[in-house]
C-alpha angles and dihedrals in degrees: 000000000000114000119203129178126181128175123196120204113191109291094342134060147190131196130244115212117290122200120220138194110235131198093260093058098255131120113231132176117263109248116228115206111189118197114198147132134172091244127069125225096043097119098266099148096039088056094050093050099049094042087053091046092050093049089048091050087055091060093255119138110239140166126198113216113207108211096160110108087220087061090218094163091047094051091046092058094047089059091062141022100219102092108098098194131078121260110197137170118244094264095044088047091052089056093045092054093056087063103033141026129221136204092218136025115194109197120201101199124209118279115268097358118201117245091258092053093046085054090056095047100039096044091074096034125107092199129022112201116198111191118199136160115240093263138114088237090062098035097069101052088044094053089046092052092050086047089058092044089052091051086056091051088248113144100153093100134119131195112224115202110219138180086028111181113245120248139309081052114087094194092114092049093043093051093044096051092046089052093049093047088053089057094255121146111241132177115244087222120075134185116242119223108257142162086230091076097061090036090056090046090054093045091047093235139109116264088247088074097059125089135222119017089337089078098057092099085058091071090050093055089048092057088045092053091049089051092050094049088050092050092047090049095050092049092056 
């Protein structure tokens, strides 16, 4: 028997654990990965799309829940036909979860959520991913979001450095070292700045599907996906 539970709170929601029947005949807890930041333009939707794509490519059942009123993830999928996982709004996802269970829910939060909305989303997540470029403009809102998470007693977050300039620039390494020295939790992986990311968004696909130099960020997301799986397994 598959057990599902979902609670809705006003305009926001978070998920209670869902048990799913896997191919190996075991019941496991659905893992929920929240992608958010207090600043827009940090690569939140691209991160959600490419994490979900990597999980789906590893033969996991995954759904992306588009909680952004701009529906950026939904619009991206509409531009192409290569994404193999469902992208649904909050209300449509609620209906879907009454019929089917998933191993992973990737939640693309709304842009610039208020602290109360962050609380609703993050409380049910197994991992909170905060994408940010290695810049002062992105640093302050990211640290503000982490401060609010800590007030809620949530420490299962990781900062993801994105749009990292290529070598010989050391901006990525410098920012990561500064964050780590400040006691913040940062992924070992980062996402390099690349023309492949906007190209994939325009074509409605994941960067993994591109060719040539455009597909370089796909390797970054593969490393990130492996790191996410390791984190979630350690937290079980």
